[in-house]
Short mmCIF file of C-alpha atoms and ligand atoms in Angstrom, two decimals:
data_model
loop_
_atom_site.label_atom_id
_atom_site.label_comp_id
_atom_site.label_asym_id
_atom_site.label_seq_id
_atom_site.Cartn_x
_atom_site.Cartn_y
_atom_site.Cartn_z
CA UNK A 1 133.51 45.94 98.94
CA UNK A 2 129.86 45.53 99.82
CA UNK A 3 129.39 42.80 102.37
CA UNK A 4 126.92 42.39 105.13
CA UNK A 5 129.66 41.24 107.56
CA UNK A 6 131.53 44.54 107.24
CA UNK A 7 128.15 46.50 107.09
CA UNK A 8 129.31 49.61 105.20
CA UNK A 9 126.90 52.53 104.93
CA UNK A 10 124.47 52.15 102.03
CA UNK A 11 125.90 53.38 98.70
CA UNK A 12 123.98 54.86 95.82
CA UNK A 13 124.01 53.41 92.37
CA UNK A 14 123.60 55.46 89.23
CA UNK A 15 119.75 55.30 89.48
CA UNK A 16 120.11 56.68 93.09
CA UNK A 17 118.55 53.58 94.59
CA UNK A 18 120.21 53.06 97.98
CA UNK A 19 122.25 49.85 97.90
CA UNK A 20 121.87 47.64 100.90
CA UNK A 21 124.86 45.98 102.47
CA UNK A 22 125.78 42.99 100.24
CA UNK A 23 124.31 44.55 97.10
CA UNK A 24 126.52 45.44 94.17
CA UNK A 25 125.62 48.06 91.60
CA UNK A 26 126.41 47.08 88.05
CA UNK A 27 129.33 49.53 87.98
CA UNK A 28 130.85 48.20 91.28
CA UNK A 29 130.41 44.57 90.00
CA UNK A 30 132.24 45.04 86.72
CA UNK A 31 134.95 47.21 88.30
CA UNK A 32 135.76 44.69 90.97
CA UNK A 33 135.03 41.23 89.48
CA UNK A 34 137.56 40.17 86.78
CA UNK A 35 136.37 39.07 83.38
CA UNK A 36 137.06 35.46 82.30
CA UNK A 37 140.71 35.43 81.02
CA UNK A 38 139.92 34.46 77.42
CA UNK A 39 136.80 36.62 76.94
CA UNK A 40 137.87 38.58 73.90
CA UNK A 41 139.16 35.50 72.07
CA UNK A 42 135.93 33.76 72.68
CA UNK A 43 133.91 36.68 71.34
CA UNK A 44 135.84 36.94 68.13
CA UNK A 45 133.81 34.28 66.25
CA UNK A 46 130.66 35.90 67.46
CA UNK A 47 131.73 39.34 66.14
CA UNK A 48 132.38 37.75 62.68
CA UNK A 49 129.01 35.98 62.84
CA UNK A 50 127.18 39.26 63.61
CA UNK A 51 129.09 41.07 60.89
CA UNK A 52 128.13 38.51 58.31
CA UNK A 53 124.45 38.51 59.18
CA UNK A 54 124.26 42.30 59.54
CA UNK A 55 125.07 42.53 55.83
CA UNK A 56 122.01 40.43 54.98
CA UNK A 57 119.15 42.84 54.75
CA UNK A 58 116.39 42.22 57.24
CA UNK A 59 118.06 39.16 58.79
CA UNK A 60 117.29 38.92 62.48
CA UNK A 61 119.51 37.60 65.12
CA UNK A 62 118.46 36.28 68.49
CA UNK A 63 120.76 35.77 71.55
CA UNK A 64 119.35 32.76 73.40
CA UNK A 65 120.75 32.18 76.96
CA UNK A 66 120.29 28.74 78.27
CA UNK A 67 121.15 26.48 81.33
CA UNK A 68 122.03 27.39 84.84
CA UNK A 69 124.99 29.36 86.27
CA UNK A 70 127.31 28.19 89.00
CA UNK A 71 128.76 29.99 92.04
CA UNK A 72 132.12 28.33 92.80
CA UNK A 73 132.99 28.12 96.51
CA UNK A 74 136.69 27.57 95.78
CA UNK A 75 138.95 29.06 93.12
CA UNK A 76 140.38 25.57 92.47
CA UNK A 77 136.71 24.46 92.25
CA UNK A 78 135.63 21.26 93.94
CA UNK A 79 132.32 22.56 95.23
CA UNK A 80 129.86 24.98 93.74
CA UNK A 81 126.21 26.07 94.02
CA UNK A 82 124.10 25.54 90.92
CA UNK A 83 120.91 26.92 89.47
CA UNK A 84 118.25 24.58 88.22
CA UNK A 85 118.03 24.26 84.41
CA UNK A 86 118.91 21.42 82.02
CA UNK A 87 118.93 23.85 79.02
CA UNK A 88 115.77 22.36 77.53
CA UNK A 89 113.95 25.65 77.12
CA UNK A 90 116.85 27.43 75.51
CA UNK A 91 118.00 24.68 73.23
CA UNK A 92 114.50 23.82 72.10
CA UNK A 93 113.67 27.48 71.45
CA UNK A 94 116.84 27.96 69.50
CA UNK A 95 115.66 25.23 67.09
CA UNK A 96 112.33 26.99 66.50
CA UNK A 97 114.05 30.32 65.90
CA UNK A 98 116.40 28.73 63.36
CA UNK A 99 113.54 26.97 61.55
CA UNK A 100 110.81 29.65 61.76
CA UNK A 101 108.70 29.12 58.60
CA UNK A 102 108.65 32.76 57.41
CA UNK A 103 111.40 34.49 59.39
CA UNK A 104 114.33 32.15 60.23
CA UNK A 105 116.62 33.77 62.75
CA UNK A 106 120.41 33.48 63.11
CA UNK A 107 121.03 32.32 66.68
CA UNK A 108 123.78 33.22 69.19
CA UNK A 109 123.43 30.34 71.64
CA UNK A 110 125.03 31.29 74.96
CA UNK A 111 124.75 28.27 77.14
CA UNK A 112 126.02 26.50 80.21
CA UNK A 113 128.89 24.16 79.36
CA UNK A 114 127.55 20.56 78.97
CA UNK A 115 123.86 21.58 79.04
CA UNK A 116 121.47 20.54 76.23
CA UNK A 117 122.18 21.97 72.77
CA UNK A 118 119.97 22.44 69.72
CA UNK A 119 119.43 19.18 67.69
CA UNK A 120 121.90 17.07 69.79
CA UNK A 121 119.38 17.45 72.67
CA UNK A 122 117.18 14.82 71.01
CA UNK A 123 119.79 12.16 71.45
CA UNK A 124 121.69 13.07 74.64
CA UNK A 125 118.99 12.34 77.02
CA UNK A 126 118.96 9.00 78.94
CA UNK A 127 115.40 8.45 77.59
CA UNK A 128 116.75 8.34 74.02
CA UNK A 129 120.32 7.11 74.32
CA UNK A 130 122.46 7.70 71.21
CA UNK A 131 123.84 4.18 71.10
CA UNK A 132 120.31 2.80 70.78
CA UNK A 133 120.14 4.45 67.28
CA UNK A 134 122.82 2.22 65.92
CA UNK A 135 122.82 -1.36 64.69
CA UNK A 136 125.64 -3.38 66.18
CA UNK A 137 127.52 -5.74 63.75
CA UNK A 138 128.01 -9.28 65.06
CA UNK A 139 131.31 -9.92 66.75
CA UNK A 140 133.89 -10.26 64.03
CA UNK A 141 137.33 -11.86 63.74
CA UNK A 142 139.49 -8.94 64.79
CA UNK A 143 142.08 -10.03 62.17
CA UNK A 144 139.50 -9.94 59.39
CA UNK A 145 140.52 -7.79 56.41
CA UNK A 146 136.84 -7.29 55.60
CA UNK A 147 135.91 -3.82 56.87
CA UNK A 148 132.18 -4.43 56.14
CA UNK A 149 132.25 -6.62 59.22
CA UNK A 150 132.93 -3.59 61.35
CA UNK A 151 130.50 -1.11 59.87
CA UNK A 152 128.04 0.62 62.10
CA UNK A 153 124.76 1.83 60.66
CA UNK A 154 121.72 3.62 61.88
CA UNK A 155 118.94 1.31 62.79
CA UNK A 156 116.42 1.63 59.88
CA UNK A 157 113.53 2.09 62.37
CA UNK A 158 115.19 5.25 63.64
CA UNK A 159 116.18 6.96 60.43
CA UNK A 160 112.78 8.61 59.79
CA UNK A 161 113.14 10.54 62.99
CA UNK A 162 116.88 11.10 62.87
CA UNK A 163 117.14 12.39 59.33
CA UNK A 164 115.37 15.76 59.61
CA UNK A 165 117.28 16.45 62.90
CA UNK A 166 120.64 15.57 61.27
CA UNK A 167 119.82 17.70 58.21
CA UNK A 168 118.81 20.69 60.37
CA UNK A 169 121.92 20.20 62.46
CA UNK A 170 124.21 20.20 59.50
CA UNK A 171 122.47 23.22 57.80
CA UNK A 172 122.78 25.34 60.89
CA UNK A 173 126.18 24.26 62.20
CA UNK A 174 128.25 23.06 59.18
CA UNK A 175 126.98 24.77 56.07
CA UNK A 176 129.24 27.40 54.42
CA UNK A 177 127.07 30.03 56.17
CA UNK A 178 126.26 28.68 59.64
CA UNK A 179 123.17 30.18 61.27
CA UNK A 180 124.22 29.29 64.80
CA UNK A 181 127.23 30.35 66.87
CA UNK A 182 127.72 29.13 70.39
CA UNK A 183 129.33 30.50 73.45
CA UNK A 184 129.77 28.70 76.76
CA UNK A 185 129.53 29.86 80.36
CA UNK A 186 129.94 28.12 83.64
CA UNK A 187 129.93 30.60 86.49
CA UNK A 188 127.58 33.52 87.05
CA UNK A 189 130.59 35.78 86.60
CA UNK A 190 131.15 34.33 83.09
CA UNK A 191 127.53 34.82 82.34
CA UNK A 192 127.46 38.49 83.39
CA UNK A 193 130.60 39.43 81.50
CA UNK A 194 129.53 37.54 78.37
CA UNK A 195 126.06 39.18 78.41
CA UNK A 196 127.58 42.67 78.76
CA UNK A 197 130.11 42.15 75.92
CA UNK A 198 127.55 40.42 73.68
CA UNK A 199 125.26 43.42 73.97
CA UNK A 200 128.10 45.54 72.52
CA UNK A 201 128.79 43.00 69.71
CA UNK A 202 125.09 42.80 68.80
CA UNK A 203 124.43 46.52 69.04
CA UNK A 204 125.04 47.28 65.31
CA UNK A 205 122.06 45.07 64.48
CA UNK A 206 119.79 47.59 66.32
CA UNK A 207 116.17 46.51 66.50
CA UNK A 208 116.87 43.39 64.39
CA UNK A 209 118.35 41.84 67.55
CA UNK A 210 116.32 39.97 70.12
CA UNK A 211 117.48 38.76 73.57
CA UNK A 212 115.74 35.61 74.80
CA UNK A 213 116.98 35.24 78.36
CA UNK A 214 116.03 31.69 79.36
CA UNK A 215 119.14 30.91 81.47
CA UNK A 216 118.66 30.44 85.18
CA UNK A 217 121.02 32.97 86.73
CA UNK A 218 122.03 32.95 90.36
CA UNK A 219 120.84 35.91 92.41
CA UNK A 220 123.80 35.51 94.81
CA UNK A 221 127.53 35.21 94.41
CA UNK A 222 130.75 35.21 96.30
CA UNK A 223 133.02 38.18 95.49
CA UNK A 224 136.44 37.11 94.26
CA UNK A 225 138.27 38.23 97.39
CA UNK A 226 136.12 35.95 99.58
CA UNK A 227 136.49 32.76 97.50
CA UNK A 228 138.81 30.31 99.13
CA UNK A 229 141.74 29.41 96.92
CA UNK A 230 141.86 25.64 97.74
CA UNK A 231 139.37 23.07 98.70
CA UNK A 232 137.59 24.03 101.92
CA UNK A 233 138.64 21.51 104.62
CA UNK A 234 135.94 19.82 106.65
CA UNK A 235 138.33 19.71 109.65
CA UNK A 236 137.59 23.37 110.24
CA UNK A 237 133.98 22.54 111.35
CA UNK A 238 130.70 23.68 109.86
CA UNK A 239 130.60 25.94 106.85
CA UNK A 240 128.84 29.31 106.98
CA UNK A 241 128.42 31.09 103.70
CA UNK A 242 127.53 34.74 103.29
CA UNK A 243 126.83 35.64 99.66
CA UNK A 244 126.31 38.98 98.07
CA UNK A 245 123.60 39.93 95.63
CA UNK A 246 124.21 39.79 91.90
CA UNK A 247 123.44 43.17 90.26
CA UNK A 248 120.25 43.21 88.17
CA UNK A 249 121.89 43.57 84.80
CA UNK A 250 118.60 43.54 83.03
CA UNK A 251 118.25 47.22 83.74
CA UNK A 252 121.47 48.37 82.05
CA UNK A 253 120.94 45.83 79.25
CA UNK A 254 117.55 47.46 78.39
CA UNK A 255 118.31 51.02 79.26
CA UNK A 256 121.97 51.52 78.35
CA UNK A 257 123.75 48.62 76.64
CA UNK A 258 121.29 47.90 73.84
CA UNK A 259 117.94 49.75 74.12
CA UNK A 260 117.05 49.12 70.49
CA UNK A 261 116.87 45.35 70.93
CA UNK A 262 113.67 43.37 71.60
CA UNK A 263 114.21 41.91 75.08
CA UNK A 264 112.41 38.93 76.60
CA UNK A 265 113.11 37.61 80.10
CA UNK A 266 111.86 34.62 81.90
CA UNK A 267 110.58 34.32 85.43
CA UNK A 268 110.50 30.94 87.15
CA UNK A 269 108.30 30.54 90.22
CA UNK A 270 107.07 27.55 92.22
CA UNK A 271 103.90 29.33 93.46
CA UNK A 272 101.79 29.90 90.31
CA UNK A 273 100.01 32.84 92.02
CA UNK A 274 103.23 34.85 91.90
CA UNK A 275 103.89 34.43 88.17
CA UNK A 276 101.86 37.36 86.83
CA UNK A 277 102.55 39.90 89.59
CA UNK A 278 106.28 39.20 89.52
CA UNK A 279 106.38 39.42 85.67
CA UNK A 280 104.54 42.76 85.87
CA UNK A 281 106.93 44.07 88.47
CA UNK A 282 109.95 43.12 86.30
CA UNK A 283 108.40 44.94 83.24
CA UNK A 284 107.81 47.99 85.41
CA UNK A 285 111.27 47.95 86.87
CA UNK A 286 113.33 47.24 83.76
CA UNK A 287 111.10 48.49 80.89
CA UNK A 288 111.77 45.68 78.51
CA UNK A 289 109.21 44.08 76.09
CA UNK A 290 108.11 40.68 77.37
CA UNK A 291 108.33 38.60 80.51
CA UNK A 292 107.46 34.94 80.19
CA UNK A 293 106.32 33.44 83.48
CA UNK A 294 106.60 29.72 84.01
CA UNK A 295 105.76 27.46 86.92
CA UNK A 296 108.53 24.94 87.71
CA UNK A 297 106.18 21.95 87.49
CA UNK A 298 104.08 22.97 84.50
CA UNK A 299 106.65 24.76 82.47
CA UNK A 300 106.38 22.32 79.55
CA UNK A 301 102.62 22.49 79.45
CA UNK A 302 101.85 26.20 79.91
CA UNK A 303 103.50 29.61 80.11
CA UNK A 304 102.23 33.17 80.44
CA UNK A 305 103.45 36.06 78.36
CA UNK A 306 103.17 39.38 80.10
CA UNK A 307 103.62 42.66 78.24
CA UNK A 308 102.89 46.27 78.76
CA UNK A 309 99.62 47.21 77.16
CA UNK A 310 100.45 50.58 75.77
CA UNK A 311 97.04 51.01 74.10
CA UNK A 312 95.38 50.87 77.52
CA UNK A 313 97.97 52.69 79.63
CA UNK A 314 95.82 55.03 81.51
CA UNK A 315 92.48 53.38 81.45
CA UNK A 316 90.90 51.49 84.28
CA UNK A 317 90.58 47.92 83.19
CA UNK A 318 88.78 45.04 84.78
CA UNK A 319 90.20 41.51 84.92
CA UNK A 320 88.83 39.03 82.42
CA UNK A 321 88.19 35.56 83.68
CA UNK A 322 88.98 33.38 80.75
CA UNK A 323 92.70 33.43 80.14
CA UNK A 324 92.53 31.06 77.23
CA UNK A 325 90.72 33.43 74.78
CA UNK A 326 91.78 36.98 74.18
CA UNK A 327 94.83 38.05 76.20
CA UNK A 328 93.75 38.99 79.67
CA UNK A 329 94.44 42.56 80.66
CA UNK A 330 94.83 43.64 84.21
CA UNK A 331 95.36 47.05 85.76
CA UNK A 332 98.15 47.39 88.30
CA UNK A 333 97.61 49.70 91.14
CA UNK A 334 100.48 51.87 92.38
CA UNK A 335 102.91 50.97 89.54
CA UNK A 336 105.78 53.24 88.71
CA UNK A 337 104.58 55.94 86.34
CA UNK A 338 101.00 55.35 87.56
CA UNK A 339 98.19 53.47 85.93
CA UNK A 340 100.26 51.13 83.86
CA UNK A 341 98.25 48.36 82.17
CA UNK A 342 99.57 44.93 81.29
CA UNK A 343 98.22 42.18 79.00
CA UNK A 344 98.84 38.58 79.65
CA UNK A 345 98.31 35.64 77.29
CA UNK A 346 98.53 32.05 78.37
CA UNK A 347 100.13 29.67 75.85
CA UNK A 348 99.06 26.00 76.44
CA UNK A 349 100.51 22.89 74.83
CA UNK A 350 97.01 21.32 74.61
CA UNK A 351 95.98 24.07 72.22
CA UNK A 352 98.96 23.42 69.90
CA UNK A 353 98.18 19.70 69.96
CA UNK A 354 94.57 20.44 68.94
CA UNK A 355 95.79 22.65 66.15
CA UNK A 356 98.10 19.92 64.84
CA UNK A 357 95.39 17.31 65.16
CA UNK A 358 93.00 19.46 63.07
CA UNK A 359 95.78 19.72 60.37
CA UNK A 360 95.63 15.87 60.16
CA UNK A 361 99.17 15.26 61.50
CA UNK A 362 99.91 11.67 62.61
CA UNK A 363 99.40 10.92 66.29
CA UNK A 364 103.12 10.64 67.17
CA UNK A 365 103.79 14.04 65.64
CA UNK A 366 100.87 15.59 67.61
CA UNK A 367 102.18 14.03 70.79
CA UNK A 368 105.67 15.25 70.08
CA UNK A 369 104.84 19.02 69.84
CA UNK A 370 106.65 21.40 72.15
CA UNK A 371 105.44 24.56 73.86
CA UNK A 372 108.53 26.38 72.58
CA UNK A 373 107.07 26.37 69.08
CA UNK A 374 104.12 28.47 70.42
CA UNK A 375 106.48 30.83 72.41
CA UNK A 376 108.74 31.47 69.43
CA UNK A 377 105.81 31.90 67.05
CA UNK A 378 104.32 34.54 69.33
CA UNK A 379 107.57 36.37 69.95
CA UNK A 380 108.40 36.61 66.23
CA UNK A 381 104.99 38.36 65.77
CA UNK A 382 105.85 40.73 68.59
CA UNK A 383 109.31 41.30 67.09
CA UNK A 384 107.66 42.14 63.73
CA UNK A 385 105.59 44.81 65.52
CA UNK A 386 108.70 46.13 67.26
CA UNK A 387 110.58 46.48 63.98
CA UNK A 388 107.53 48.16 62.37
CA UNK A 389 107.41 50.73 65.19
CA UNK A 390 111.13 51.34 65.03
O1 PAZ B 401 116.25 24.57 80.93
P1 PAZ B 401 114.98 23.98 81.58
O2 PAZ B 401 113.99 23.77 80.49
O3 PAZ B 401 115.23 22.89 82.48
O4 PAZ B 401 114.49 25.16 82.50
C1 PAZ B 401 114.11 26.43 81.91
C2 PAZ B 401 113.79 27.48 82.95
C3 PAZ B 401 112.72 27.09 83.88
C4 PAZ B 401 115.14 27.69 83.81
C5 PAZ B 401 113.46 28.83 82.18
O5 PAZ B 401 112.28 28.65 81.47
C6 PAZ B 401 113.41 29.99 83.12
O6 PAZ B 401 112.39 30.27 83.75
N1 PAZ B 401 114.47 30.76 83.23
C7 PAZ B 401 114.54 31.93 84.12
C8 PAZ B 401 114.78 31.47 85.51
C9 PAZ B 401 114.79 32.58 86.52
O7 PAZ B 401 113.68 33.04 86.96
O8 PAZ B 401 115.89 33.02 86.86
#
């Protein structure tokens, strides 16, 4: 078992990269860490969902991952480490995929238990409490036979906003042919196993499948044999944790499990200067299609899409200054394969607001726009291209 405390000699993974102590290859991980006990039963509805949509010619399916993973410190879990994410990005994006004007997707929504979900997210936040939607009947005689005394209705001032959300929720979740299917994870181990198995389930869709990996996944974990069974007692003094590295499953996802799919990953940073270089590095390393960089504090206002610029692969390209016009293209020195070029395009909420304003939308609608609408719109165009090329 890799662990820096026992300091075994470096092993090689299947790509012959030396593994440092405390690093797991994907193979070692899945052969030593047990799957969640009910994994296959949980996947069954997803298999049926994929089978149904596969028969609809041209229908696209997106796997959206959303929310943060936990790393439990105890098997009977009282304490755990968590990754930052409320599930806003994932649940909001899922809605825009479901309602895309020309190409509505079917969505497999793989999310952290109790994190935000499409449609219900509008009313689960403390800023918009669900109970404030309702009118409260006056206190009634509890013995009254008159049921109209006890009826609860939606406050008329809220129905205009609620109705389209409710309709979209019912159409996607409760129609005879639902367009969303959900799967929950809690721990990073649940997440990794679900992602691996989902890739196999979705594989028959080929290039019609997209992965939109917005979940915040822990980079570190505690191997099962080092997790305490019971609550760790404070009487034993201070607590020292030594965690191992989670394998980078993006590589096998892209290169082995489902190479035909269109794959989008996210990169979260707190130093904006790192966004583009780290996104480029991820693209070089894993060879997928798009990395979306977002800064923790500005993630609702702007994001950057970074892609390989295959048209300019070997040319020497200078950096443009204005990132708001044409996608900026930069050349990366010393990249794997040599001379790889990337293009980056910034998406900014202010631009979407301008667009809506120029279409004459009322002020409250302009103010309510979300950056995920732009992200999804752009990705659907890229997926069109991917399908055309394949
Ligand atoms: O769910 P949320 O809106 O609160 O946060 C979304 C996010 C910042 C976790 C997501 O956009 C993201 O960057 N996910 C990848 C995180 C990472 O680099 O592991």
